[in-house]
Amino acid sequence: MTGRTAVPEVIWARPERAGRGPRAAHSRADIAAAAVRIADADGLDAVSMRHVATELGCGTMSLYNYVPRKEDLYELMVDAISGEHEPWEPTGDWRADMLRVAHQTRALMHRHPWLPRLMSPVYGFSPNALRYLEHCLVCLDPLDASYGTKMELIAMLNGVVTTYVGNELATAERTRSLPWSAEQEQAMRIAYLGSRIATGAYPRMAAAFTQDAGPIDLEAVFERALGRVLDAFEPKG
């Protein structure tokens, strides 16, 4: 395919700057920070090699000496944000520590709303991501399970957080674009749903709403989702 090398490359295995000439004017950290600033301000779609070059005050073509592909730029961005995870001394309670990891990840994704779009296992082995994974494995030392199982736990927990936050962000974005309030829309939809259930065509839905007609506690739903993932990895017996 045009624009791709014949063999896969890992950006971290490349020198900081390819080619000859003067000493590098920018580091990968500089480039990642510029791209993150753009994404935080204007969204991921605003990130381009040209825009990052402008932010850094350099020519677009010169940027390719540092970052050969846009996919590599995304990987630099994910790694930079992975560095915002703050490790702590594990408590010895692996569940509590992994819940703390999950809440930290959720807060991080809200600080950088574009991040869920880039979450991929392909980016999971960058320098900061490796430090994050090592910290998670240290937190999981008390869990009697293989390392493969522990890695699966970390992946599943991240998947739940990413999906949940993605839904939160999409809902918030949709609400901002509407000419009415979220409360007005919810009232309208509940009234419509009530009229459908009243027809008698959905007896199980009617029973469900009779059991629990109150507003959904989304924070409690998040906690239950995390807990159920962790429950699945509790040693049996």
PDB file of C-alpha atoms in Angstrom:
ATOM      1  CA  MET A   1       0.000   0.000   0.000  1.00  0.00           C
ATOM      2  CA  THR A   2       1.315   3.458  -0.868  1.00  0.00           C
ATOM      3  CA  GLY A   3       2.942   5.274   2.041  1.00  0.00           C
ATOM      4  CA  ARG A   4       3.644   2.117   4.049  1.00  0.00           C
ATOM      5  CA  THR A   5       6.952   0.325   4.457  1.00  0.00           C
ATOM      6  CA  ALA A   6       7.266  -3.301   3.414  1.00  0.00           C
ATOM      7  CA  VAL A   7       7.796  -4.421   7.032  1.00  0.00           C
ATOM      8  CA  PRO A   8       6.141  -3.220  10.250  1.00  0.00           C
ATOM      9  CA  GLU A   9       8.028  -0.744  12.410  1.00  0.00           C
ATOM     10  CA  VAL A  10       7.859   0.172  16.070  1.00  0.00           C
ATOM     11  CA  ILE A  11       8.400   3.862  16.695  1.00  0.00           C
ATOM     12  CA  TRP A  12      10.217   3.103  19.958  1.00  0.00           C
ATOM     13  CA  ALA A  13      12.820   0.999  18.139  1.00  0.00           C
ATOM     14  CA  ARG A  14      13.748   3.931  15.900  1.00  0.00           C
ATOM     15  CA  PRO A  15      16.253   6.644  16.806  1.00  0.00           C
ATOM     16  CA  GLU A  16      14.674   9.867  18.067  1.00  0.00           C
ATOM     17  CA  ARG A  17      15.444  11.523  14.747  1.00  0.00           C
ATOM     18  CA  ALA A  18      16.208   9.848  11.424  1.00  0.00           C
ATOM     19  CA  GLY A  19      18.589  11.273   8.850  1.00  0.00           C
ATOM     20  CA  ARG A  20      21.702  13.425   9.002  1.00  0.00           C
ATOM     21  CA  GLY A  21      22.097  17.083   9.734  1.00  0.00           C
ATOM     22  CA  PRO A  22      22.072  19.312  12.796  1.00  0.00           C
ATOM     23  CA  ARG A  23      21.226  17.982  16.215  1.00  0.00           C
ATOM     24  CA  ALA A  24      17.523  17.273  16.705  1.00  0.00           C
ATOM     25  CA  ALA A  25      15.564  20.427  17.496  1.00  0.00           C
ATOM     26  CA  HIS A  26      12.657  18.557  19.058  1.00  0.00           C
ATOM     27  CA  SER A  27      12.168  15.434  21.120  1.00  0.00           C
ATOM     28  CA  ARG A  28       9.403  12.885  20.899  1.00  0.00           C
ATOM     29  CA  ALA A  29       8.106  14.305  24.151  1.00  0.00           C
ATOM     30  CA  ASP A  30       7.875  17.765  22.530  1.00  0.00           C
ATOM     31  CA  ILE A  31       5.979  16.356  19.562  1.00  0.00           C
ATOM     32  CA  ALA A  32       3.625  14.288  21.713  1.00  0.00           C
ATOM     33  CA  ALA A  33       2.918  17.250  24.004  1.00  0.00           C
ATOM     34  CA  ALA A  34       2.078  19.474  21.026  1.00  0.00           C
ATOM     35  CA  ALA A  35      -0.274  16.864  19.573  1.00  0.00           C
ATOM     36  CA  VAL A  36      -1.958  16.363  22.953  1.00  0.00           C
ATOM     37  CA  ARG A  37      -2.490  20.124  23.332  1.00  0.00           C
ATOM     38  CA  ILE A  38      -4.177  20.228  19.925  1.00  0.00           C
ATOM     39  CA  ALA A  39      -6.379  17.217  20.671  1.00  0.00           C
ATOM     40  CA  ASP A  40      -7.359  18.563  24.093  1.00  0.00           C
ATOM     41  CA  ALA A  41      -8.315  21.926  22.609  1.00  0.00           C
ATOM     42  CA  ASP A  42      -9.912  20.946  19.301  1.00  0.00           C
ATOM     43  CA  GLY A  43     -10.430  17.181  19.268  1.00  0.00           C
ATOM     44  CA  LEU A  44      -8.532  14.292  17.721  1.00  0.00           C
ATOM     45  CA  ASP A  45      -9.617  15.157  14.170  1.00  0.00           C
ATOM     46  CA  ALA A  46      -7.703  18.430  14.465  1.00  0.00           C
ATOM     47  CA  VAL A  47      -4.421  16.567  14.946  1.00  0.00           C
ATOM     48  CA  SER A  48      -2.363  16.473  11.762  1.00  0.00           C
ATOM     49  CA  MET A  49       1.336  16.538  10.970  1.00  0.00           C
ATOM     50  CA  ARG A  50       0.916  20.045   9.575  1.00  0.00           C
ATOM     51  CA  HIS A  51      -0.916  21.298  12.663  1.00  0.00           C
ATOM     52  CA  VAL A  52       1.672  19.771  15.013  1.00  0.00           C
ATOM     53  CA  ALA A  53       4.517  21.247  12.949  1.00  0.00           C
ATOM     54  CA  THR A  54       2.885  24.667  13.173  1.00  0.00           C
ATOM     55  CA  GLU A  55       2.493  24.270  16.940  1.00  0.00           C
ATOM     56  CA  LEU A  56       6.221  23.469  17.185  1.00  0.00           C
ATOM     57  CA  GLY A  57       7.292  26.172  14.746  1.00  0.00           C
ATOM     58  CA  CYS A  58       8.906  23.800  12.270  1.00  0.00           C
ATOM     59  CA  GLY A  59       8.261  22.624   8.724  1.00  0.00           C
ATOM     60  CA  THR A  60       5.832  19.775   8.169  1.00  0.00           C
ATOM     61  CA  MET A  61       8.331  17.736   6.168  1.00  0.00           C
ATOM     62  CA  SER A  62      10.976  18.076   8.868  1.00  0.00           C
ATOM     63  CA  LEU A  63       8.547  16.495  11.335  1.00  0.00           C
ATOM     64  CA  TYR A  64       8.645  13.268   9.325  1.00  0.00           C
ATOM     65  CA  ASN A  65      12.300  12.888  10.370  1.00  0.00           C
ATOM     66  CA  TYR A  66      10.968  12.287  13.884  1.00  0.00           C
ATOM     67  CA  VAL A  67       7.579  10.682  13.239  1.00  0.00           C
ATOM     68  CA  PRO A  68       7.284   8.810   9.930  1.00  0.00           C
ATOM     69  CA  ARG A  69       3.510   8.145  10.064  1.00  0.00           C
ATOM     70  CA  LYS A  70       0.399   9.610  11.653  1.00  0.00           C
ATOM     71  CA  GLU A  71      -0.167   6.255  13.367  1.00  0.00           C
ATOM     72  CA  ASP A  72       3.171   6.793  15.114  1.00  0.00           C
ATOM     73  CA  LEU A  73       2.040  10.236  16.206  1.00  0.00           C
ATOM     74  CA  TYR A  74      -1.046   8.660  17.795  1.00  0.00           C
ATOM     75  CA  GLU A  75       1.169   6.154  19.579  1.00  0.00           C
ATOM     76  CA  LEU A  76       3.304   8.986  20.969  1.00  0.00           C
ATOM     77  CA  MET A  77       0.138  10.686  22.223  1.00  0.00           C
ATOM     78  CA  VAL A  78      -1.170   7.568  23.968  1.00  0.00           C
ATOM     79  CA  ASP A  79       2.206   7.005  25.575  1.00  0.00           C
ATOM     80  CA  ALA A  80       2.329  10.605  26.807  1.00  0.00           C
ATOM     81  CA  ILE A  81      -1.059  10.231  28.483  1.00  0.00           C
ATOM     82  CA  SER A  82      -0.077   6.840  29.921  1.00  0.00           C
ATOM     83  CA  GLY A  83       2.644   8.757  31.747  1.00  0.00           C
ATOM     84  CA  GLU A  84      -0.066  10.596  33.699  1.00  0.00           C
ATOM     85  CA  HIS A  85      -0.905   7.438  35.623  1.00  0.00           C
ATOM     86  CA  GLU A  86       0.453   8.003  39.117  1.00  0.00           C
ATOM     87  CA  PRO A  87       1.802   4.827  40.719  1.00  0.00           C
ATOM     88  CA  TRP A  88       1.508   4.265  44.459  1.00  0.00           C
ATOM     89  CA  GLU A  89       2.703   1.712  46.962  1.00  0.00           C
ATOM     90  CA  PRO A  90       0.289  -1.227  46.644  1.00  0.00           C
ATOM     91  CA  THR A  91      -1.833  -1.871  49.721  1.00  0.00           C
ATOM     92  CA  GLY A  92      -1.810  -5.662  49.499  1.00  0.00           C
ATOM     93  CA  ASP A  93      -5.520  -5.628  48.631  1.00  0.00           C
ATOM     94  CA  TRP A  94      -5.454  -6.351  44.906  1.00  0.00           C
ATOM     95  CA  ARG A  95      -9.128  -5.546  44.398  1.00  0.00           C
ATOM     96  CA  ALA A  96      -8.867  -2.147  46.061  1.00  0.00           C
ATOM     97  CA  ASP A  97      -5.716  -1.328  44.127  1.00  0.00           C
ATOM     98  CA  MET A  98      -7.222  -2.303  40.767  1.00  0.00           C
ATOM     99  CA  LEU A  99     -10.352  -0.273  41.529  1.00  0.00           C
ATOM    100  CA  ARG A 100      -8.051   2.675  42.174  1.00  0.00           C
ATOM    101  CA  VAL A 101      -6.347   2.049  38.823  1.00  0.00           C
ATOM    102  CA  ALA A 102      -9.744   1.982  37.092  1.00  0.00           C
ATOM    103  CA  HIS A 103     -10.875   5.245  38.679  1.00  0.00           C
ATOM    104  CA  GLN A 104      -7.578   6.898  37.786  1.00  0.00           C
ATOM    105  CA  THR A 105      -7.984   5.752  34.175  1.00  0.00           C
ATOM    106  CA  ARG A 106     -11.540   7.090  34.045  1.00  0.00           C
ATOM    107  CA  ALA A 107     -10.415  10.497  35.343  1.00  0.00           C
ATOM    108  CA  LEU A 108      -7.557  10.539  32.834  1.00  0.00           C
ATOM    109  CA  MET A 109      -9.940   9.850  29.942  1.00  0.00           C
ATOM    110  CA  HIS A 110     -12.201  12.677  31.044  1.00  0.00           C
ATOM    111  CA  ARG A 111      -9.189  15.013  31.048  1.00  0.00           C
ATOM    112  CA  HIS A 112      -8.401  13.888  27.498  1.00  0.00           C
ATOM    113  CA  PRO A 113     -11.778  13.045  25.893  1.00  0.00           C
ATOM    114  CA  TRP A 114     -10.183  11.919  22.624  1.00  0.00           C
ATOM    115  CA  LEU A 115      -8.273   9.094  24.330  1.00  0.00           C
ATOM    116  CA  PRO A 116     -10.970   6.354  24.161  1.00  0.00           C
ATOM    117  CA  ARG A 117     -10.845   6.578  20.367  1.00  0.00           C
ATOM    118  CA  LEU A 118      -7.179   5.599  20.402  1.00  0.00           C
ATOM    119  CA  MET A 119      -7.259   2.841  22.995  1.00  0.00           C
ATOM    120  CA  SER A 120      -5.735  -0.214  21.359  1.00  0.00           C
ATOM    121  CA  PRO A 121      -3.581  -3.144  22.508  1.00  0.00           C
ATOM    122  CA  VAL A 122      -1.235  -2.195  19.674  1.00  0.00           C
ATOM    123  CA  TYR A 123      -0.166   0.817  21.745  1.00  0.00           C
ATOM    124  CA  GLY A 124       0.155  -1.203  24.952  1.00  0.00           C
ATOM    125  CA  PHE A 125       3.917  -1.651  24.952  1.00  0.00           C
ATOM    126  CA  SER A 126       5.254   1.886  24.782  1.00  0.00           C
ATOM    127  CA  PRO A 127       7.598   3.048  27.595  1.00  0.00           C
ATOM    128  CA  ASN A 128       4.927   4.623  29.800  1.00  0.00           C
ATOM    129  CA  ALA A 129       2.410   1.877  29.037  1.00  0.00           C
ATOM    130  CA  LEU A 130       4.960  -0.736  30.137  1.00  0.00           C
ATOM    131  CA  ARG A 131       5.471   1.145  33.414  1.00  0.00           C
ATOM    132  CA  TYR A 132       1.697   1.234  33.884  1.00  0.00           C
ATOM    133  CA  LEU A 133       1.370  -2.508  33.200  1.00  0.00           C
ATOM    134  CA  GLU A 134       4.230  -3.312  35.553  1.00  0.00           C
ATOM    135  CA  HIS A 135       2.554  -1.275  38.293  1.00  0.00           C
ATOM    136  CA  CYS A 136      -0.728  -3.124  37.726  1.00  0.00           C
ATOM    137  CA  LEU A 137       1.067  -6.467  37.949  1.00  0.00           C
ATOM    138  CA  VAL A 138       2.702  -5.394  41.214  1.00  0.00           C
ATOM    139  CA  CYS A 139      -0.767  -4.509  42.528  1.00  0.00           C
ATOM    140  CA  LEU A 140      -1.881  -7.998  41.492  1.00  0.00           C
ATOM    141  CA  ASP A 141       0.964  -9.827  43.256  1.00  0.00           C
ATOM    142  CA  PRO A 142      -1.392 -11.007  46.040  1.00  0.00           C
ATOM    143  CA  LEU A 143      -3.749 -12.607  43.488  1.00  0.00           C
ATOM    144  CA  ASP A 144      -3.051 -16.316  43.065  1.00  0.00           C
ATOM    145  CA  ALA A 145      -3.216 -16.483  39.274  1.00  0.00           C
ATOM    146  CA  SER A 146      -0.914 -16.813  36.287  1.00  0.00           C
ATOM    147  CA  TYR A 147       0.523 -13.704  34.664  1.00  0.00           C
ATOM    148  CA  GLY A 148      -1.550 -14.446  31.582  1.00  0.00           C
ATOM    149  CA  THR A 149      -4.706 -14.339  33.712  1.00  0.00           C
ATOM    150  CA  LYS A 150      -3.562 -11.112  35.369  1.00  0.00           C
ATOM    151  CA  MET A 151      -2.941  -9.493  31.979  1.00  0.00           C
ATOM    152  CA  GLU A 152      -6.427 -10.587  30.941  1.00  0.00           C
ATOM    153  CA  LEU A 153      -7.852  -8.963  34.083  1.00  0.00           C
ATOM    154  CA  ILE A 154      -6.077  -5.682  33.316  1.00  0.00           C
ATOM    155  CA  ALA A 155      -7.325  -5.756  29.715  1.00  0.00           C
ATOM    156  CA  MET A 156     -10.915  -6.477  30.738  1.00  0.00           C
ATOM    157  CA  LEU A 157     -10.923  -3.750  33.373  1.00  0.00           C
ATOM    158  CA  ASN A 158      -9.531  -1.254  30.861  1.00  0.00           C
ATOM    159  CA  GLY A 159     -12.169  -2.361  28.364  1.00  0.00           C
ATOM    160  CA  VAL A 160     -14.985  -1.680  30.812  1.00  0.00           C
ATOM    161  CA  VAL A 161     -13.584   1.745  31.713  1.00  0.00           C
ATOM    162  CA  THR A 162     -13.009   2.699  28.070  1.00  0.00           C
ATOM    163  CA  THR A 163     -16.511   1.641  27.025  1.00  0.00           C
ATOM    164  CA  TYR A 164     -18.164   3.353  29.981  1.00  0.00           C
ATOM    165  CA  VAL A 165     -16.266   6.616  29.541  1.00  0.00           C
ATOM    166  CA  GLY A 166     -16.840   6.525  25.784  1.00  0.00           C
ATOM    167  CA  ASN A 167     -20.582   6.375  26.444  1.00  0.00           C
ATOM    168  CA  GLU A 168     -20.351   9.174  29.030  1.00  0.00           C
ATOM    169  CA  LEU A 169     -18.499  11.422  26.602  1.00  0.00           C
ATOM    170  CA  ALA A 170     -20.812  10.638  23.686  1.00  0.00           C
ATOM    171  CA  THR A 171     -23.877  11.375  25.817  1.00  0.00           C
ATOM    172  CA  ALA A 172     -22.409  14.656  27.029  1.00  0.00           C
ATOM    173  CA  GLU A 173     -21.479  15.678  23.470  1.00  0.00           C
ATOM    174  CA  ARG A 174     -24.966  14.878  22.205  1.00  0.00           C
ATOM    175  CA  THR A 175     -26.567  16.824  25.053  1.00  0.00           C
ATOM    176  CA  ARG A 176     -24.457  19.886  24.260  1.00  0.00           C
ATOM    177  CA  SER A 177     -25.672  19.818  20.654  1.00  0.00           C
ATOM    178  CA  LEU A 178     -29.400  19.793  21.520  1.00  0.00           C
ATOM    179  CA  PRO A 179     -31.622  22.892  21.746  1.00  0.00           C
ATOM    180  CA  TRP A 180     -33.254  21.563  24.936  1.00  0.00           C
ATOM    181  CA  SER A 181     -31.979  20.321  28.279  1.00  0.00           C
ATOM    182  CA  ALA A 182     -31.137  16.727  29.105  1.00  0.00           C
ATOM    183  CA  GLU A 183     -33.901  16.772  31.728  1.00  0.00           C
ATOM    184  CA  GLN A 184     -36.492  17.857  29.148  1.00  0.00           C
ATOM    185  CA  GLU A 185     -35.465  15.109  26.763  1.00  0.00           C
ATOM    186  CA  GLN A 186     -35.444  12.470  29.491  1.00  0.00           C
ATOM    187  CA  ALA A 187     -38.961  13.469  30.620  1.00  0.00           C
ATOM    188  CA  MET A 188     -40.218  13.275  27.038  1.00  0.00           C
ATOM    189  CA  ARG A 189     -38.684   9.849  26.438  1.00  0.00           C
ATOM    190  CA  ILE A 190     -39.922   8.446  29.755  1.00  0.00           C
ATOM    191  CA  ALA A 191     -43.448   9.614  28.910  1.00  0.00           C
ATOM    192  CA  TYR A 192     -43.232   7.946  25.504  1.00  0.00           C
ATOM    193  CA  LEU A 193     -41.833   4.744  27.008  1.00  0.00           C
ATOM    194  CA  GLY A 194     -44.618   4.729  29.587  1.00  0.00           C
ATOM    195  CA  SER A 195     -47.235   4.993  26.853  1.00  0.00           C
ATOM    196  CA  ARG A 196     -45.728   1.973  25.055  1.00  0.00           C
ATOM    197  CA  ILE A 197     -45.547  -0.162  28.192  1.00  0.00           C
ATOM    198  CA  ALA A 198     -49.148   0.757  29.043  1.00  0.00           C
ATOM    199  CA  THR A 199     -50.288  -1.061  25.889  1.00  0.00           C
ATOM    200  CA  GLY A 200     -49.568  -4.381  27.605  1.00  0.00           C
ATOM    201  CA  ALA A 201     -47.300  -5.520  24.776  1.00  0.00           C
ATOM    202  CA  TYR A 202     -44.210  -5.559  27.003  1.00  0.00           C
ATOM    203  CA  PRO A 203     -45.133  -7.313  30.271  1.00  0.00           C
ATOM    204  CA  ARG A 204     -41.562  -8.022  31.342  1.00  0.00           C
ATOM    205  CA  MET A 205     -40.542  -4.416  30.750  1.00  0.00           C
ATOM    206  CA  ALA A 206     -43.588  -3.350  32.773  1.00  0.00           C
ATOM    207  CA  ALA A 207     -42.503  -5.651  35.614  1.00  0.00           C
ATOM    208  CA  ALA A 208     -38.967  -4.281  35.430  1.00  0.00           C
ATOM    209  CA  PHE A 209     -40.157  -0.676  35.725  1.00  0.00           C
ATOM    210  CA  THR A 210     -42.520  -1.633  38.550  1.00  0.00           C
ATOM    211  CA  GLN A 211     -39.586  -3.141  40.445  1.00  0.00           C
ATOM    212  CA  ASP A 212     -37.304  -0.141  39.946  1.00  0.00           C
ATOM    213  CA  ALA A 213     -38.883   3.007  38.561  1.00  0.00           C
ATOM    214  CA  GLY A 214     -36.355   5.442  40.017  1.00  0.00           C
ATOM    215  CA  PRO A 215     -33.516   7.210  38.189  1.00  0.00           C
ATOM    216  CA  ILE A 216     -30.476   5.120  37.365  1.00  0.00           C
ATOM    217  CA  ASP A 217     -27.460   5.761  39.587  1.00  0.00           C
ATOM    218  CA  LEU A 218     -24.752   5.753  36.918  1.00  0.00           C
ATOM    219  CA  GLU A 219     -21.926   5.869  39.458  1.00  0.00           C
ATOM    220  CA  ALA A 220     -23.309   2.757  41.132  1.00  0.00           C
ATOM    221  CA  VAL A 221     -23.596   1.052  37.739  1.00  0.00           C
ATOM    222  CA  PHE A 222     -19.924   1.833  37.072  1.00  0.00           C
ATOM    223  CA  GLU A 223     -18.883   0.407  40.443  1.00  0.00           C
ATOM    224  CA  ARG A 224     -20.930  -2.751  39.879  1.00  0.00           C
ATOM    225  CA  ALA A 225     -19.427  -3.250  36.434  1.00  0.00           C
ATOM    226  CA  LEU A 226     -15.910  -3.027  37.841  1.00  0.00           C
ATOM    227  CA  GLY A 227     -16.790  -5.293  40.738  1.00  0.00           C
ATOM    228  CA  ARG A 228     -18.229  -7.960  38.459  1.00  0.00           C
ATOM    229  CA  VAL A 229     -15.050  -8.027  36.384  1.00  0.00           C
ATOM    230  CA  LEU A 230     -12.970  -8.456  39.531  1.00  0.00           C
ATOM    231  CA  ASP A 231     -15.368 -11.079  40.881  1.00  0.00           C
ATOM    232  CA  ALA A 232     -14.630 -13.217  37.833  1.00  0.00           C
ATOM    233  CA  PHE A 233     -10.954 -13.407  38.846  1.00  0.00           C
ATOM    234  CA  GLU A 234     -11.443 -14.182  42.528  1.00  0.00           C
ATOM    235  CA  PRO A 235      -9.867 -17.562  43.337  1.00  0.00           C
ATOM    236  CA  LYS A 236     -12.534 -20.210  43.704  1.00  0.00           C
ATOM    237  CA  GLY A 237     -12.817 -22.319  46.817  1.00  0.00           C
TER     238      GLY A 237
END
